[in-house]
Short mmCIF file of C-alpha atoms in Angstrom, two decimals:
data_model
loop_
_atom_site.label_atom_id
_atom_site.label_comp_id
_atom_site.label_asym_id
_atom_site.label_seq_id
_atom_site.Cartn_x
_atom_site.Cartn_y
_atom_site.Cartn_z
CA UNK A 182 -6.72 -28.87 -27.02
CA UNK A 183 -3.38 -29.03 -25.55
CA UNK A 184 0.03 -30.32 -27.69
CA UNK A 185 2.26 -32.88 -26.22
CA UNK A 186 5.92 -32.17 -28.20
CA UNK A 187 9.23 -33.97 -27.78
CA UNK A 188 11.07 -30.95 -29.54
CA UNK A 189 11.33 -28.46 -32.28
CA UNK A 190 14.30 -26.64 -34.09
CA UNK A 191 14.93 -25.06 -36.87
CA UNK A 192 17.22 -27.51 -39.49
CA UNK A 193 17.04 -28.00 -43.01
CA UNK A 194 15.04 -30.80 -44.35
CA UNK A 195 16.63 -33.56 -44.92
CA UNK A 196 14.90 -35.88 -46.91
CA UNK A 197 12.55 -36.29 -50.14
CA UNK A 198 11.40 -33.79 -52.56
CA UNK A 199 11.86 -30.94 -50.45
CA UNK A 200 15.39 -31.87 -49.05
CA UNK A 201 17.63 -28.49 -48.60
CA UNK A 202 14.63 -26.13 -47.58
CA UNK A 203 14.49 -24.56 -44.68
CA UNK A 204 12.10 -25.57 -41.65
CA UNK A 205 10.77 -25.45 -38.41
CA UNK A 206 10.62 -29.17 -37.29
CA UNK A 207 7.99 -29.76 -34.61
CA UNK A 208 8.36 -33.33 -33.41
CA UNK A 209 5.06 -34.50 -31.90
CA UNK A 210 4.92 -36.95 -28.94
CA UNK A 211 4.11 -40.59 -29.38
CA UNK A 212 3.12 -42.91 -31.60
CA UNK A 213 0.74 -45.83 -32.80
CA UNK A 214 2.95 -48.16 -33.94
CA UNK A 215 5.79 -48.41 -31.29
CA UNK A 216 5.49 -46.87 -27.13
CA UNK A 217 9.18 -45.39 -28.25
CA UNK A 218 10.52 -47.41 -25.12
CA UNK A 219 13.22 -50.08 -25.87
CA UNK A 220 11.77 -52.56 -23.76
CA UNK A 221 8.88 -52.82 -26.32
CA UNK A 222 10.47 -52.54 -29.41
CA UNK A 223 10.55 -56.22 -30.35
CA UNK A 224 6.84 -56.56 -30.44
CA UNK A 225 6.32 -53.35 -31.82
CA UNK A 226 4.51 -53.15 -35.52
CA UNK A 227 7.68 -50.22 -36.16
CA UNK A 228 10.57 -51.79 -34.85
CA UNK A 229 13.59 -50.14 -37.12
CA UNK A 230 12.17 -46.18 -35.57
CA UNK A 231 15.39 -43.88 -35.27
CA UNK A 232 13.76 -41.31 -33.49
CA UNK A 233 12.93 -40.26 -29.51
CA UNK A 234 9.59 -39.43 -29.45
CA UNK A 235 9.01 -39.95 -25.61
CA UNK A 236 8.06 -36.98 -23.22
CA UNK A 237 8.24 -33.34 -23.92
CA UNK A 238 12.31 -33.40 -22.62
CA UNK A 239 13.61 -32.60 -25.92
CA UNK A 240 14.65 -29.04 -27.33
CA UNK A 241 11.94 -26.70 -27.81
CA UNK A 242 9.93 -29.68 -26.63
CA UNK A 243 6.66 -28.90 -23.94
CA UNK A 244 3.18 -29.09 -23.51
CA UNK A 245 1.41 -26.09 -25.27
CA UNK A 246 -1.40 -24.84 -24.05
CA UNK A 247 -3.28 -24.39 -27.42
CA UNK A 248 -2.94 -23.64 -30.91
CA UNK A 249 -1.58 -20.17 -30.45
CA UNK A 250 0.89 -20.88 -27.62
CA UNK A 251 2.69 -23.65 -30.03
CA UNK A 252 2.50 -21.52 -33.37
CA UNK A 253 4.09 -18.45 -31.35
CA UNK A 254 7.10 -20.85 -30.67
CA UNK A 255 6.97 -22.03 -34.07
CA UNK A 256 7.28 -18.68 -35.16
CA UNK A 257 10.11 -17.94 -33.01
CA UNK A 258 11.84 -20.74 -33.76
CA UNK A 259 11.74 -19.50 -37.33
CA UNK A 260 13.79 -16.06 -36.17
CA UNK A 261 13.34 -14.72 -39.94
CA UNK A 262 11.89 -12.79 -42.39
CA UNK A 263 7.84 -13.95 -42.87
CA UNK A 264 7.97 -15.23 -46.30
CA UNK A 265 9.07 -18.93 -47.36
CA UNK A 266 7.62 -19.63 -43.78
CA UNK A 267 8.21 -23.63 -43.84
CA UNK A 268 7.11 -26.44 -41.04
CA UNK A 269 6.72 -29.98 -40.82
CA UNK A 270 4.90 -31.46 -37.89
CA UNK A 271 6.82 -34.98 -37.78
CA UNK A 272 7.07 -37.72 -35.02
CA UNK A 273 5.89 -40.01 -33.69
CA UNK A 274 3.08 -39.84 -34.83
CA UNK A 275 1.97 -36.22 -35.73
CA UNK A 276 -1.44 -36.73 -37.09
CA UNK A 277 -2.66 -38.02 -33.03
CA UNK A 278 -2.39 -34.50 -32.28
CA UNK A 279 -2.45 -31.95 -35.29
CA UNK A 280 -6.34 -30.30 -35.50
CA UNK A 281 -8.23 -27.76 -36.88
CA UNK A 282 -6.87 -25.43 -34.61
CA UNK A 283 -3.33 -25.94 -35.19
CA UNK A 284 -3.10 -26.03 -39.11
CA UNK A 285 -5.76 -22.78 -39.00
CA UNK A 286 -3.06 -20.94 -36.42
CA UNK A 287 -0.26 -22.02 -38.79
CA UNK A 288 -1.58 -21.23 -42.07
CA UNK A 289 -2.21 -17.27 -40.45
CA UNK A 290 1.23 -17.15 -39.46
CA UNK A 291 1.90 -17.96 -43.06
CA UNK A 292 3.68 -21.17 -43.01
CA UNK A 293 3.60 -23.96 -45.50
CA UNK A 294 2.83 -26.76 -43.57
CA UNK A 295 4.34 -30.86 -44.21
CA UNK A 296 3.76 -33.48 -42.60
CA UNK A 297 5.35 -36.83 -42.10
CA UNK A 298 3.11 -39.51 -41.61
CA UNK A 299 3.19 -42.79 -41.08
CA UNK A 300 -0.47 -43.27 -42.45
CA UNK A 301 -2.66 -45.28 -40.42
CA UNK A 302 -4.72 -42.38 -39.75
CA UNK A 303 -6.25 -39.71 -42.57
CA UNK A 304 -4.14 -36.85 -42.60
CA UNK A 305 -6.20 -33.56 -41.91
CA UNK A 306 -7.23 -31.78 -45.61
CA UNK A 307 -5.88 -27.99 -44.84
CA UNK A 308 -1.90 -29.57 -45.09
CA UNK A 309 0.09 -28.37 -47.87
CA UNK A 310 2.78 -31.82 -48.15
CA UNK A 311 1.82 -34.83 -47.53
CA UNK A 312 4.59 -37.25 -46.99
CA UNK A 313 3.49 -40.91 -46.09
CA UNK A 314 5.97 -43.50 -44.58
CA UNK A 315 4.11 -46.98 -44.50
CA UNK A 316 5.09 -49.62 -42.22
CA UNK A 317 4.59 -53.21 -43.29
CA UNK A 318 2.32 -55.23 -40.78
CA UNK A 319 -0.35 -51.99 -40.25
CA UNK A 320 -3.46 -50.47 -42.56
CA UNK A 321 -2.71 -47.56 -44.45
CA UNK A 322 -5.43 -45.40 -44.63
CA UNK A 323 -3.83 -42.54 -46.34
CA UNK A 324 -3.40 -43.78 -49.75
CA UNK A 325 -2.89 -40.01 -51.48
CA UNK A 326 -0.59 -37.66 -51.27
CA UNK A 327 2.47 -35.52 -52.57
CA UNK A 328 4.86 -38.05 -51.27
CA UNK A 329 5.31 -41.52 -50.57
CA UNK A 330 8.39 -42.21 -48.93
CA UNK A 331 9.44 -46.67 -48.33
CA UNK A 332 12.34 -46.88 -46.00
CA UNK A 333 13.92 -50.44 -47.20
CA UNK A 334 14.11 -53.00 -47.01
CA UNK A 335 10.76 -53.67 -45.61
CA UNK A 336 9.62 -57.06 -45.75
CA UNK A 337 5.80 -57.21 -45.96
CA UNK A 338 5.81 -54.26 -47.83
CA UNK A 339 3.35 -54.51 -50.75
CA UNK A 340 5.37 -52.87 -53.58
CA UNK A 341 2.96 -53.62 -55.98
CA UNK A 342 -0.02 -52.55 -54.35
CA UNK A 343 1.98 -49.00 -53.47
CA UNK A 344 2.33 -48.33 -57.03
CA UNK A 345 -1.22 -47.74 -57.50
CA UNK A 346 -1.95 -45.60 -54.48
CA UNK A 347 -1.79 -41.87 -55.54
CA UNK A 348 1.29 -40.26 -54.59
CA UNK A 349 3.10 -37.74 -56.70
CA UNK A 350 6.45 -39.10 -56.08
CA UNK A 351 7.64 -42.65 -54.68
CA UNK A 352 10.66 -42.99 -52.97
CA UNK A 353 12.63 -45.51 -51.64
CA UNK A 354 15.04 -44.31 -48.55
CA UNK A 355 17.48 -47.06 -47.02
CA UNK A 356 17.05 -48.57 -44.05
CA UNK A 357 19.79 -46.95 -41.54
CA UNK A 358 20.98 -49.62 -39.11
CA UNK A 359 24.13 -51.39 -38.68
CA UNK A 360 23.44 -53.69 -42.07
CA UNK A 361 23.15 -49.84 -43.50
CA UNK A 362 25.53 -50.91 -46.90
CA UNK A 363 23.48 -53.47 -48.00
CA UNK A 364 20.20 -51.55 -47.51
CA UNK A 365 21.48 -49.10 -50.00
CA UNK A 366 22.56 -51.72 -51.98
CA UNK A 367 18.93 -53.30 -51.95
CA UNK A 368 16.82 -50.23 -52.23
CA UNK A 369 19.66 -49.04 -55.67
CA UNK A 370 18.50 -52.34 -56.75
CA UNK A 371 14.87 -51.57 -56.40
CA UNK A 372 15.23 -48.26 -57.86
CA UNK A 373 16.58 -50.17 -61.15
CA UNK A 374 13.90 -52.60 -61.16
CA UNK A 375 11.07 -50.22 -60.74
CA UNK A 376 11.63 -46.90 -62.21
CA UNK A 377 8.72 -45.64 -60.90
CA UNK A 378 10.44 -45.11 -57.80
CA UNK A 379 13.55 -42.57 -56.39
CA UNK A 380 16.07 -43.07 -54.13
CA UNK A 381 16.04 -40.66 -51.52
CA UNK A 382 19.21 -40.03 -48.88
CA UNK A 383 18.89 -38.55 -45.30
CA UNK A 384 20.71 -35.58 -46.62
CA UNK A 385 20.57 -34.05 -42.42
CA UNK A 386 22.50 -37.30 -40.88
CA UNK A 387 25.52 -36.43 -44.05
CA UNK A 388 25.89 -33.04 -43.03
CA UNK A 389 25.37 -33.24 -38.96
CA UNK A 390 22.25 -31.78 -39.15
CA UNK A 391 19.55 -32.81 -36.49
#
């Protein structure tokens, strides 16, 4: 199987539990909940997306051959010693593409793999973090995990319901558009409501990260 990707870098993650760590991002083209074009965004079931998923343009972006040709650039993109090896296959949505074959190749090359899902479809067994972004209006499947991260507000979202599902952590992250104070405001103000939940920042956009 061949890998459509948008791009890949090498940042520091910038959001959740493991916001600060080093890692490999490898941004996977497309998605099942918006076509990533404009034009389509008002019918879309994701309409608030901040992210270019479309075409293989991007940095470090391409279509890989197989498993091996895209964990060799992984592995270069890393440029470092081969311990602490981290990657998160992001999106899009990553979990139309990621197999087997990948997450065998990566785990031999010694990486800790994440994922960031948006979990309408089960997210393959062999990866290490699980983070889950639900978005209200579609099923999620993928009710487990090591993360479950609610960008708010959200309406539709079932809060309730979310509680329940098993996630190690729930987090709330804040909506970033141009009513981006009052988001914060709101998802604060969920956070104090429901302490079952933490707030979680986009650490990367503070620091001019990508």
């Amino acid at each position: 199987m061949s890998y459509a990707v948008k791009e890949m870098f090498l940042t520091l993650q910038g959001e959740g539990v493991q916001a600060g760590r080093r890692a490999v991002f490898v941004r996977f083209a497309g998605c099942n909940l918006w076509s990533g074009r404009e034009e389509d965004r008002a019918n879309a079931i994701c309409r608030f997306c901040d992210t270019d998923f479309v075409g293989m343009d991007g940095l470090g972006g391409g279509r890989f051959a197989d498993a091996a040709a895209l964990v060799a650039a992984v592995v270069e993109m890393w440029a470092g010693a081969a311990t602490e090896r981290f990657v998160v296959l992001t999106g899009g949505e990553p979990m139309l593409q990621v197999d087997d074959a990948l997450v065998d190749a990566l785990h031999a090359a010694g990486f800790f793999i994440a994922i960031e899902s948006n979990g309408t479809l089960p997210v393959h067994p062999g990866i290490n973090w699980v983070c889950i972004s639900p978005k209200a209006g579609s099923e999620t499947v993928q009710r487990s995990g090591d993360e479950l991260k609610l960008v708010w507000p959200q309406p539709g979202s079932e809060v309730d319901a979310m509680e329940r599902w098993d996630f190690t952590h729930h987090l709330i992250q804040p909506l970033d558009d141009p009513q981006a104070d009052a988001n914060r405001e709101a998802a604060v103000a969920l956070v104090m409501e429901r302490p079952r939940w933490r707030l979680t920042l986009q650490t990367h956009k503070m620091l001019g990260l990508r």
